XYZ file of C-alpha atoms in Angstrom:
647
model
C -0.051 0.135 0.198
C 1.232 3.765 -1.310
C 0.279 6.526 0.610
C 1.669 9.982 -1.215
C 0.755 13.677 -0.301
C 0.195 15.558 -3.212
C 0.710 19.328 -2.134
C 0.342 23.053 -3.750
C 0.512 26.697 -2.463
C -2.939 27.869 -2.077
C -1.865 31.599 -0.306
C 0.890 33.458 1.257
C 4.412 32.783 0.381
C 6.965 30.189 2.334
C 9.073 33.387 2.883
C 6.790 36.050 4.755
C 6.291 35.693 8.576
C 2.511 34.988 7.759
C 1.840 31.470 7.368
C 1.394 30.197 4.148
C -2.031 28.115 3.563
C -1.415 24.799 1.109
C -4.107 23.010 -0.843
C -3.371 18.488 0.054
C -4.726 15.750 -1.573
C -4.155 12.164 -0.090
C -3.637 9.416 -2.301
C -3.361 5.774 -1.018
C -3.047 3.547 -4.048
C -4.207 5.626 -6.319
C -7.818 6.669 -4.402
C -8.365 9.778 -2.904
C -9.086 9.790 0.708
C -8.980 12.878 1.543
C -8.738 16.989 0.516
C -7.774 19.702 3.581
C -6.275 23.253 3.377
C -3.477 23.430 5.714
C -1.250 25.873 6.954
C 1.756 24.689 7.358
C 2.169 23.810 10.912
C -0.394 21.589 10.218
C 0.938 19.924 7.440
C 3.886 19.155 9.215
C 2.205 17.775 11.902
C 0.576 15.473 9.646
C 4.408 14.330 7.369
C 4.793 12.992 11.136
C 0.997 11.247 11.610
C -0.023 10.131 8.545
C 2.652 7.482 7.485
C 3.534 8.455 4.071
C 5.776 7.068 1.402
C 5.594 9.825 -0.924
C 5.529 13.937 -0.560
C 4.957 14.890 -4.175
C 5.231 19.282 -5.356
C 5.428 21.312 -7.890
C 8.240 22.846 -6.377
C 9.668 22.265 -2.838
C 10.181 26.338 -2.411
C 7.506 26.092 -2.138
C 7.665 24.428 1.445
C 10.332 26.789 2.893
C 12.720 29.154 1.546
C 16.506 28.265 0.573
C 18.175 29.011 3.196
C 15.998 26.663 5.246
C 14.910 23.574 2.959
C 17.828 21.300 5.006
C 15.242 21.749 7.953
C 12.780 20.728 6.621
C 14.312 17.128 5.391
C 15.493 16.740 8.749
C 11.592 16.696 9.754
C 10.668 14.190 6.957
C 10.285 10.713 8.673
C 13.078 8.270 7.005
C 10.817 6.741 5.050
C 8.879 9.549 3.095
C 10.203 10.476 -0.158
C 9.958 14.102 -1.172
C 8.839 14.006 -4.622
C 9.020 17.169 -7.517
C 7.393 15.881 -10.172
C 7.535 18.523 -12.858
C 11.362 17.939 -13.348
C 14.676 19.780 -12.081
C 15.186 23.703 -11.350
C 16.776 23.627 -14.593
C 14.531 21.817 -16.564
C 10.883 22.534 -14.760
C 8.125 21.747 -17.255
C 4.546 23.462 -16.705
C 2.663 21.179 -14.120
C -0.228 21.001 -16.965
C 1.237 20.439 -19.753
C 3.182 16.969 -17.603
C -0.027 16.481 -16.684
C -1.609 15.961 -19.893
C 0.691 13.957 -21.501
C 0.963 11.518 -18.705
C -2.887 11.368 -19.387
C -4.282 13.252 -16.638
C -6.876 16.072 -17.533
C -5.723 19.849 -16.554
C -5.584 23.032 -17.724
C -3.056 26.070 -17.525
C -5.830 28.362 -15.041
C -6.656 25.093 -12.730
C -7.495 25.508 -8.544
C -4.554 24.729 -6.006
C -6.526 21.489 -5.190
C -6.676 19.984 -8.555
C -3.128 20.958 -8.793
C -1.638 19.060 -5.970
C -4.423 16.083 -6.706
C -1.624 15.889 -10.255
C 1.410 16.331 -8.318
C -0.101 13.044 -6.367
C -1.001 11.555 -8.659
C 2.176 11.417 -10.805
C 3.983 10.637 -8.414
C 2.113 7.225 -7.881
C 2.166 7.062 -11.906
C 6.726 7.657 -11.044
C 6.363 10.510 -13.113
C 8.959 13.438 -11.476
C 12.627 13.569 -9.393
C 13.172 12.272 -5.916
C 14.425 15.011 -3.982
C 18.108 14.199 -1.650
C 19.519 16.396 0.595
C 21.813 13.694 1.608
C 24.213 10.983 1.997
C 23.508 7.135 2.212
C 25.454 6.991 4.882
C 25.067 7.621 8.246
C 26.755 9.724 11.735
C 27.573 8.231 14.981
C 27.993 10.232 17.339
C 29.090 9.165 20.479
C 29.702 11.345 23.480
C 29.502 12.882 26.965
C 26.202 13.986 28.033
C 27.259 16.095 30.064
C 30.149 18.892 30.367
C 33.396 18.105 32.583
C 33.188 20.982 35.657
C 35.393 21.886 38.254
C 35.395 20.166 41.188
C 37.959 18.026 43.848
C 39.072 13.987 43.808
C 35.429 12.845 43.127
C 34.899 15.115 40.608
C 38.371 13.334 38.694
C 36.879 10.381 39.496
C 33.312 10.447 37.964
C 35.497 12.285 35.126
C 37.382 9.399 34.490
C 34.638 7.060 34.489
C 32.334 8.749 32.162
C 35.786 9.026 29.404
C 35.736 4.852 29.758
C 32.315 4.722 29.420
C 32.178 6.630 26.140
C 35.356 3.956 25.305
C 32.917 1.148 26.239
C 29.976 2.010 24.105
C 32.174 3.450 20.849
C 33.822 -0.296 21.388
C 30.027 -1.358 21.792
C 28.972 0.461 18.014
C 32.483 -1.152 16.060
C 30.846 -4.168 17.462
C 27.624 -4.251 15.689
C 29.146 -2.832 12.525
C 31.903 -4.564 12.067
C 29.188 -8.523 12.777
C 26.975 -6.225 9.879
C 29.761 -6.070 7.694
C 28.980 -2.245 6.957
C 32.153 -0.321 6.216
C 32.639 2.704 8.134
C 35.414 5.497 8.942
C 36.278 6.067 12.782
C 37.383 9.620 14.763
C 38.861 9.807 18.066
C 39.025 11.920 20.352
C 41.415 10.403 23.729
C 41.082 11.668 26.985
C 42.204 10.214 30.235
C 41.529 6.551 30.694
C 39.684 6.860 27.785
C 37.452 8.560 25.163
C 35.590 12.403 25.223
C 34.093 11.687 21.446
C 34.068 9.008 19.199
C 32.390 9.238 15.582
C 31.868 6.794 12.711
C 30.653 7.685 9.200
C 29.020 4.607 8.014
C 27.964 3.463 4.319
C 24.569 2.793 5.251
C 21.176 5.467 5.962
C 20.516 5.128 9.078
C 16.237 3.851 9.097
C 18.587 0.539 7.969
C 20.460 0.533 11.539
C 18.732 -1.331 13.110
C 20.939 -2.177 15.719
C 21.924 0.452 17.249
C 19.575 3.791 18.637
C 20.137 7.414 19.509
C 19.774 7.358 22.698
C 21.118 9.971 26.014
C 21.440 8.467 29.105
C 23.223 10.349 32.672
C 27.163 9.726 31.756
C 26.641 9.120 27.615
C 25.031 10.135 24.371
C 24.527 8.438 20.951
C 23.835 11.186 18.563
C 22.397 9.104 14.833
C 22.061 11.659 12.224
C 22.209 12.311 8.507
C 25.443 13.450 6.134
C 23.701 15.640 4.052
C 24.556 16.613 0.414
C 26.895 19.231 -0.519
C 23.618 20.138 -2.208
C 20.069 18.795 -2.833
C 20.076 16.681 -6.087
C 17.441 15.111 -7.968
C 17.114 11.830 -8.979
C 14.413 10.708 -11.581
C 11.697 8.280 -11.072
C 11.101 5.094 -13.534
C 11.855 3.630 -16.361
C 15.454 3.039 -15.199
C 14.597 -0.445 -16.068
C 13.824 -0.037 -19.811
C 15.310 -0.491 -23.118
C 15.150 2.688 -24.793
C 15.109 4.235 -28.388
C 16.749 8.496 -27.454
C 16.689 10.655 -29.950
C 19.330 13.764 -29.611
C 19.227 17.453 -31.357
C 21.578 18.197 -29.958
C 23.025 22.601 -30.483
C 23.198 25.411 -27.859
C 20.153 24.200 -26.367
C 20.197 20.584 -26.758
C 16.513 18.011 -26.436
C 16.732 14.933 -25.440
C 13.505 12.091 -26.414
C 13.459 8.610 -24.629
C 10.642 6.724 -25.763
C 10.513 2.551 -24.894
C 10.877 -0.109 -27.296
C 6.661 -0.497 -27.408
C 6.497 3.155 -28.665
C 5.321 4.897 -24.728
C 7.325 8.033 -24.337
C 9.179 7.955 -21.237
C 10.102 11.769 -21.344
C 10.690 14.891 -23.908
C 13.315 17.133 -21.990
C 15.649 20.260 -23.579
C 18.548 22.297 -21.404
C 21.096 25.320 -22.765
C 24.761 24.048 -22.538
C 24.501 20.186 -22.416
C 27.487 18.852 -22.795
C 28.589 15.233 -24.298
C 29.362 13.737 -20.323
C 26.031 15.136 -18.957
C 24.150 14.082 -21.851
C 26.313 10.220 -21.243
C 25.409 10.504 -17.828
C 22.198 11.420 -18.006
C 21.210 8.543 -20.261
C 22.926 6.396 -18.122
C 20.542 6.060 -15.711
C 18.023 3.824 -18.191
C 18.925 0.244 -18.130
C 20.190 0.684 -21.835
C 19.823 3.040 -24.573
C 19.532 0.687 -27.691
C 19.083 2.969 -29.904
C 20.273 6.825 -30.520
C 18.261 8.160 -33.090
C 18.927 12.178 -35.446
C 16.763 13.828 -37.886
C 19.535 14.696 -39.734
C 21.961 12.876 -42.572
C 24.592 12.492 -41.808
C 24.775 12.255 -38.245
C 26.151 15.033 -35.608
C 29.132 14.680 -34.272
C 28.480 15.005 -31.378
C 24.961 12.051 -31.748
C 27.561 9.802 -33.455
C 29.459 9.802 -30.254
C 27.542 9.374 -27.358
C 25.923 6.441 -29.768
C 29.555 5.202 -29.868
C 29.567 5.283 -25.602
C 27.067 3.818 -25.128
C 27.727 1.103 -27.258
C 24.010 1.827 -29.319
C 22.444 0.982 -32.703
C 22.675 5.377 -34.296
C 19.480 5.614 -36.293
C 20.371 8.083 -39.491
C 17.602 8.832 -41.666
C 18.052 8.343 -45.409
C 17.338 11.762 -45.815
C 17.636 15.035 -43.399
C 13.744 15.219 -42.107
C 11.920 18.471 -43.204
C 9.768 20.709 -40.609
C 6.720 19.321 -41.643
C 7.252 15.855 -41.662
C 8.896 16.742 -38.212
C 5.142 17.772 -37.258
C 3.608 15.238 -38.512
C 5.262 12.438 -36.523
C 5.046 14.084 -33.664
C 0.624 15.000 -33.908
C 0.088 11.076 -35.426
C 2.229 9.407 -32.215
C 1.313 12.054 -29.461
C -0.102 16.142 -29.119
C 1.819 19.504 -29.189
C 1.393 19.005 -25.823
C 4.259 16.756 -25.693
C 7.023 18.943 -26.459
C 7.865 22.986 -25.540
C 10.533 23.594 -28.281
C 11.548 22.996 -30.892
C 15.157 21.111 -29.636
C 12.449 18.950 -28.371
C 9.811 18.257 -30.946
C 12.714 17.258 -33.850
C 14.467 15.105 -30.732
C 10.724 13.000 -30.398
C 10.295 13.002 -34.336
C 13.928 11.593 -34.517
C 13.095 8.950 -32.555
C 9.834 7.981 -33.233
C 11.179 7.608 -36.688
C 13.103 5.474 -35.319
C 10.747 3.354 -33.385
C 8.448 3.241 -36.701
C 12.090 1.498 -39.211
C 12.259 -1.292 -36.332
C 7.978 -1.043 -35.393
C 7.592 -4.707 -37.574
C 10.410 -6.656 -36.537
C 10.261 -5.718 -32.760
C 6.452 -7.190 -33.228
C 7.960 -10.192 -35.246
C 9.734 -10.507 -32.482
C 6.809 -10.402 -29.695
C 4.511 -12.902 -31.848
C 7.764 -15.526 -32.322
C 8.276 -15.464 -28.615
C 4.408 -15.816 -27.506
C 4.635 -18.821 -29.735
C 6.794 -20.600 -28.090
C 6.000 -18.614 -23.928
C 9.342 -17.145 -24.304
C 7.890 -13.641 -23.063
C 9.491 -12.810 -20.057
C 12.735 -13.088 -22.824
C 11.181 -9.703 -24.754
C 13.759 -7.169 -23.266
C 16.815 -9.674 -24.519
C 15.617 -10.310 -27.651
C 14.928 -7.501 -28.913
C 18.341 -6.275 -27.650
C 20.211 -8.890 -29.628
C 18.180 -8.287 -32.894
C 18.300 -4.412 -32.759
C 22.277 -5.114 -33.163
C 21.799 -7.648 -35.740
C 20.803 -11.061 -34.786
C 18.555 -13.078 -36.101
C 15.450 -13.259 -34.070
C 16.245 -17.632 -33.903
C 19.870 -17.364 -33.502
C 19.014 -14.525 -30.556
C 16.433 -17.007 -28.949
C 19.378 -20.294 -29.476
C 21.713 -17.340 -27.257
C 19.951 -16.738 -24.440
C 17.444 -20.106 -24.114
C 20.497 -22.628 -24.736
C 17.824 -25.651 -25.685
C 19.873 -28.613 -26.418
C 18.546 -29.684 -30.790
C 16.382 -31.895 -30.775
C 18.214 -34.579 -32.184
C 20.344 -35.421 -29.151
C 16.719 -36.265 -26.875
C 16.110 -37.836 -30.095
C 18.792 -40.487 -29.591
C 18.472 -41.202 -26.561
C 17.504 -45.085 -26.184
C 14.442 -46.148 -25.542
C 14.570 -48.509 -22.455
C 12.498 -51.645 -23.255
C 11.203 -50.288 -26.398
C 9.764 -53.427 -29.309
C 10.750 -52.849 -32.136
C 6.714 -51.679 -32.914
C 7.713 -48.417 -31.507
C 11.393 -48.339 -32.482
C 8.982 -48.706 -36.348
C 7.484 -45.501 -34.825
C 10.216 -43.587 -33.224
C 11.846 -44.139 -36.472
C 9.173 -42.810 -38.707
C 8.945 -39.647 -36.540
C 12.665 -39.120 -36.479
C 12.778 -38.752 -39.952
C 9.535 -36.828 -40.173
C 11.328 -34.490 -37.778
C 14.146 -33.752 -40.656
C 11.415 -33.145 -42.935
C 10.072 -30.379 -41.148
C 13.293 -29.080 -40.042
C 14.750 -28.851 -43.158
C 10.821 -27.225 -44.297
C 11.560 -24.991 -41.782
C 15.034 -23.418 -42.038
C 13.411 -23.174 -45.812
C 10.716 -21.054 -44.685
C 12.878 -18.617 -42.831
C 15.327 -18.457 -45.546
C 12.031 -17.440 -47.653
C 11.526 -14.769 -45.168
C 15.069 -13.424 -44.542
C 14.786 -12.588 -48.860
C 11.465 -10.803 -48.065
C 12.620 -8.852 -44.788
C 15.229 -8.032 -47.507
C 12.336 -6.973 -50.119
C 10.273 -5.025 -47.194
C 13.449 -3.063 -47.063
C 14.195 -2.162 -50.393
C 9.958 -1.419 -50.943
C 10.491 0.191 -47.748
C 13.281 2.577 -48.817
C 12.283 2.536 -52.013
C 8.586 4.139 -50.759
C 10.546 6.358 -48.698
C 12.233 7.506 -52.603
C 9.126 8.293 -53.650
C 7.556 10.381 -50.152
C 10.755 12.217 -50.912
C 10.291 12.918 -54.572
C 6.871 13.706 -54.128
C 7.310 16.465 -50.986
C 9.981 17.757 -53.262
C 7.727 17.323 -56.380
C 4.405 19.392 -54.671
C 7.335 21.480 -52.815
C 7.987 22.456 -56.487
C 4.560 23.470 -57.435
C 3.646 25.141 -54.531
C 6.715 27.366 -55.592
C 5.713 26.834 -59.284
C 1.859 28.614 -58.071
C 3.996 31.383 -56.034
C 6.085 32.651 -58.995
C 2.697 32.805 -61.255
C 1.194 34.779 -59.002
C 3.127 36.857 -57.954
C 3.574 37.059 -62.501
C 0.234 38.249 -62.215
C 0.646 40.646 -60.210
C 3.073 41.988 -62.239
C 0.713 41.769 -64.946
C -1.770 43.929 -63.580
C 0.299 46.654 -62.013
C 2.342 46.813 -65.979
C -1.555 46.861 -67.655
C -2.293 49.537 -64.684
C 0.645 51.908 -65.953
C -0.100 51.225 -69.294
C -3.248 52.799 -68.769
C -1.576 55.401 -67.403
C 0.693 56.072 -69.817
C -2.228 56.158 -72.754
C -3.771 58.598 -70.770
C -0.562 60.823 -70.156
C -0.269 60.615 -74.068
C -3.575 61.594 -74.910
C -3.509 64.500 -72.286
C 0.067 65.654 -73.526
C -1.334 65.884 -76.956
C -4.018 67.940 -76.672
C -1.649 70.358 -74.286
C 0.708 70.817 -77.777
C -2.441 70.983 -79.855
C -3.569 74.203 -77.103
C 0.003 75.605 -77.162
C 0.305 75.824 -81.410
C -3.445 77.030 -81.206
C -3.991 80.182 -82.504
C -7.521 80.756 -81.534
C -6.959 79.393 -77.590
C -3.769 80.654 -75.545
C -2.089 77.638 -73.037
C -1.728 79.076 -69.453
C 0.498 77.347 -66.587
C -0.725 77.754 -63.048
C 0.201 76.981 -59.961
C -2.285 77.940 -56.723
C 0.171 80.146 -53.943
C 1.899 83.112 -54.708
C 4.696 82.028 -52.676
C 8.774 81.243 -53.203
C 9.078 77.069 -53.577
C 5.972 77.032 -56.064
C 7.771 79.829 -58.276
C 10.924 77.553 -57.955
C 8.632 74.559 -58.453
C 8.099 75.404 -61.929
C 10.939 77.288 -62.910
C 12.700 74.328 -65.389
C 8.996 73.918 -66.650
C 8.299 77.724 -67.381
C 9.828 78.854 -70.844
C 10.448 82.934 -71.273
C 7.334 84.621 -72.534
C 5.140 82.103 -71.251
C 1.239 83.200 -69.499
C 1.401 82.673 -65.398
C -2.132 82.228 -63.417
C -2.200 82.536 -59.585
C -5.117 81.042 -58.592
C -4.746 82.630 -55.279
C -1.868 85.649 -54.768
C -2.148 87.007 -51.629
C 0.679 86.165 -48.992
C 3.813 86.366 -51.540
C 6.646 88.781 -50.500
C 9.609 90.622 -52.309
C 11.330 87.037 -52.809
C 8.945 85.311 -54.468
C 8.262 88.665 -56.330
C 12.040 88.026 -57.621
C 11.914 84.856 -58.647
C 8.943 85.306 -60.193
C 10.512 88.247 -62.066
C 13.327 86.443 -63.059
C 11.370 84.129 -65.007
C 10.074 87.109 -67.363
C 7.287 85.894 -67.969
C 4.658 87.867 -70.748
C 1.818 88.725 -68.471
C 0.330 87.292 -64.849
C -3.033 86.318 -64.221
C -4.148 86.434 -60.724
C -6.171 89.136 -58.267
C -4.044 92.249 -57.775
C -5.900 93.687 -54.976
C -4.895 90.331 -52.867
C -1.303 90.938 -53.581
C 1.130 92.796 -51.136
C 2.706 96.236 -51.363
C 6.612 94.465 -51.780
C 4.848 92.271 -54.778
C 3.279 95.028 -56.875
C 6.881 96.849 -56.350
C 8.702 94.285 -58.167
C 6.152 93.359 -61.284
C 4.717 97.276 -61.508
C 6.700 96.156 -64.560
C 4.946 93.626 -65.736
C 0.780 92.828 -66.703
C -1.532 92.107 -64.211
C -4.673 90.573 -65.726
C -7.823 90.501 -63.977
C -8.994 86.588 -64.137
C -12.548 87.600 -64.153
C -12.017 89.176 -67.482
C -10.990 86.195 -68.875
C -13.112 83.340 -69.407
C -10.804 80.595 -67.689
C -10.676 76.791 -68.639
C -8.574 74.646 -66.251
C -7.558 70.784 -67.952
C -5.373 69.285 -66.476
C -3.453 70.784 -64.253
C -3.265 73.746 -66.936
C -5.307 76.426 -68.309
C -6.739 77.722 -71.691
C -7.980 81.082 -72.194
C -9.599 83.133 -75.761
C -6.353 83.722 -77.692
C -7.648 87.052 -78.641
C -9.427 88.598 -76.032
C -6.379 87.702 -73.976
C -4.179 90.199 -76.194
C -6.122 92.951 -75.613
C -5.999 92.419 -71.981
C -2.738 92.396 -72.438
C -2.235 95.425 -74.925
C -4.445 97.110 -72.482
C -2.754 96.443 -69.441
C 0.826 97.520 -71.207
C -1.121 100.647 -71.510
C -1.580 101.663 -68.317
C 1.688 100.227 -67.720
C 2.774 102.974 -70.082
C 1.213 105.663 -68.206
C 1.220 104.811 -65.225
C 5.852 104.679 -65.859
C 5.056 108.474 -67.656
C 3.803 109.874 -64.096
C 5.778 107.968 -62.866
C 8.657 110.147 -64.163
C 6.733 113.066 -64.566
C 6.097 113.133 -60.634
C 10.147 112.308 -60.098
C 10.863 115.677 -62.400
C 8.650 117.446 -60.849
C 9.625 116.571 -57.089
C 12.955 116.976 -57.774
C 12.749 120.334 -59.965
C 10.940 121.221 -56.551
C 14.328 119.984 -54.345
C 16.536 122.224 -56.428
C 15.112 125.061 -56.380
C 15.173 124.768 -53.021
C 18.097 124.199 -52.110
C 18.812 127.595 -54.360
C 16.862 130.318 -52.778
C 18.130 129.099 -48.971
C 21.543 129.679 -51.328
C 20.306 132.941 -52.334
C 19.212 134.333 -48.825
C-alpha cells in the first residue's frame, strides 16, 4: 500500500512572516482519501502522523525558503520520499503540460487543490524526481551527556568514569558494525582512561541501522544523524529498468526524447549548454539505450559520439527530415502538448522515426516469443535483434536449448520393434519438418530484405513527391507574383496612354491660334515659383489662383522667369510684390474665361491679347506719371536748395 500526499501552495509565501496555506490531497493506492487546506504547522504535523511513502509537489521551495529547506528534510520521517514531479530546477516543465502528457486532465487555470491532486497522481505513476538532501551514509556520534565542571578528587573520578563509558560505547558500536559487515570510518578524541568523543561515518542510511539506536543516558549520549549532501540532488523515478530509444537534437540548446521499445513516451526535455559528458551521464540511468537517433543526415558528431560511448545502434534517416514531416510524426503519435520547443520536437521526431523503422521487426519478436511461450525473454531478444542478430539466433543464445536430435537419439528402454519403427518414422518426419523450417526461414529472410528495399523505395518516392509538391507550390507562388506584376503593368500602360492623350491635348492647345495655354500655380509663394522654374519658358503666361502671401523674394524669383503676363487678383497682392512686378502686365481673371484642364489653363487668345495690350498701355501711363512726378519733385527740391543759397 502506497500513501502519497500531493501539496500545492494556496496562499501566502514561504518567505513571509504570516503562515502560508496549502492544498493537500492524500492518495492511497491511487484513490483519493482526503482533500484539505492546511497551514504549514498543521502540514508538518500531518507529515509525521500520516505514515507517508511520498510527498509530491511542483516546487519544493513552496514548502520552505531556500536557506531553510534542509531543515525540512530533518523533519521528514526517514522512509518518506520528497518528489518534485515537474523536473529539476534547471529544467522545470509546466504542470498542466506534464499532466496532459500522462493522461491527467488539467488546464493552465486549474485550482490549487486540482494541482495538488495532479502532483499526487503523477508521483503515483512514478513521474518526477526524488529530491535528496542526504547521502546514503550516517553519522554516529558518541559523546559525554554533559560537560565536566570543576571539582576535587570526586570530580576527577567521575570524569574518568564517563570517559571509560564513552570508550565502552564506541567499542560496542564498532562490534555491531563489524558484525553487520558495513564499511565505516572512525575518528576519536582521546582522554584520560578512555575517549571524550567518537564519530563513525557509516556507509548505510540511518533507517537501516536497526541495531543501533539514538539515546541519552546520565553519562553518555549516542546520536545518529544523516550525512548532508553539499547540494540537493534530483534523481528521476521510473523508466530506469527499461530499454529505450533516444532521439537527440544537439546545439546550444540540446533536446532529448526517450521512447520505450513499445513506443511509449518516457520523457522529453531540453537544456542549454548540455555537454557530452552530461548527456552520457544522464542517459546511463536507463537499463540500456539500444538506439540513438538523429533527424539529420549525416549524423552530428555529438550524436555519433554518444552512440559510440553507450555502444548503441545509431539510427540515421535516409535524408534530413523536413519541419512538416517532423510535426506530422509527432502529431500522429502524440500531441502538440508533448513538447515545449523546436529542439524537443526534433528529438522526439527522430526517436519516433527510429521506432517506426524497427516497429515491424520488434512486433515479429513478440509474436515469435508468444508462440514459444518465452515472453520473459522479450527485452533481451529485442536488444540482440536490434544489434544485428536474427530472431532465431537470439532466442537460441538466450535459452541454450539442447537440439531436439540429441533428445530423440536417447535409447528407449524396453521399446518393442513396433515402437522402434514408429520412432524411426517420427525421426524422419522431424528431419523433413526441420528442412522445411530452414527453407521457410530463408524465404522469410529474402522477403524481409525485399520489404526493406520496398520501404526504402517508398521513402525515396515520398521524398520525390515532397520535392514535387514543394516545386509546384513555388511555381504557384511565382505564377501569382507574375499575375500581380502583369496587373501593375496594365495599370501603368493605361496611365501612360492617358498621359499621352493629355500631352497631345496640351501640345495642340499650345500651337493653336485661337486658344492660349496658361500655366497654373495654386499659391503665390517662393516654393511654388521655384517648382515650375524648370518647365517655365520666357514669355509663358502664368495664372496664380491665390495671390495673397507673396512677398518680395517670391516676386523677385517670378520676375526672373520673365513671364509675358500674370493672371491673378491684383487686389490681394502685397505692396512689395506689386512694386517688384510693376512692369509686368497683371490681368484680372474675372475678365478672362479661363478653363482648367489637367493642371493647365486655357482662354481665348484674342481676348487675352487685348487685355495684355490694355494693361501695357496702363503700365506706360503709370510709368510716365511716375517719371513726371519724380521730375517735379526733383525740380522743387532744386529750387528750394537755390533759394536757401541766395539768402
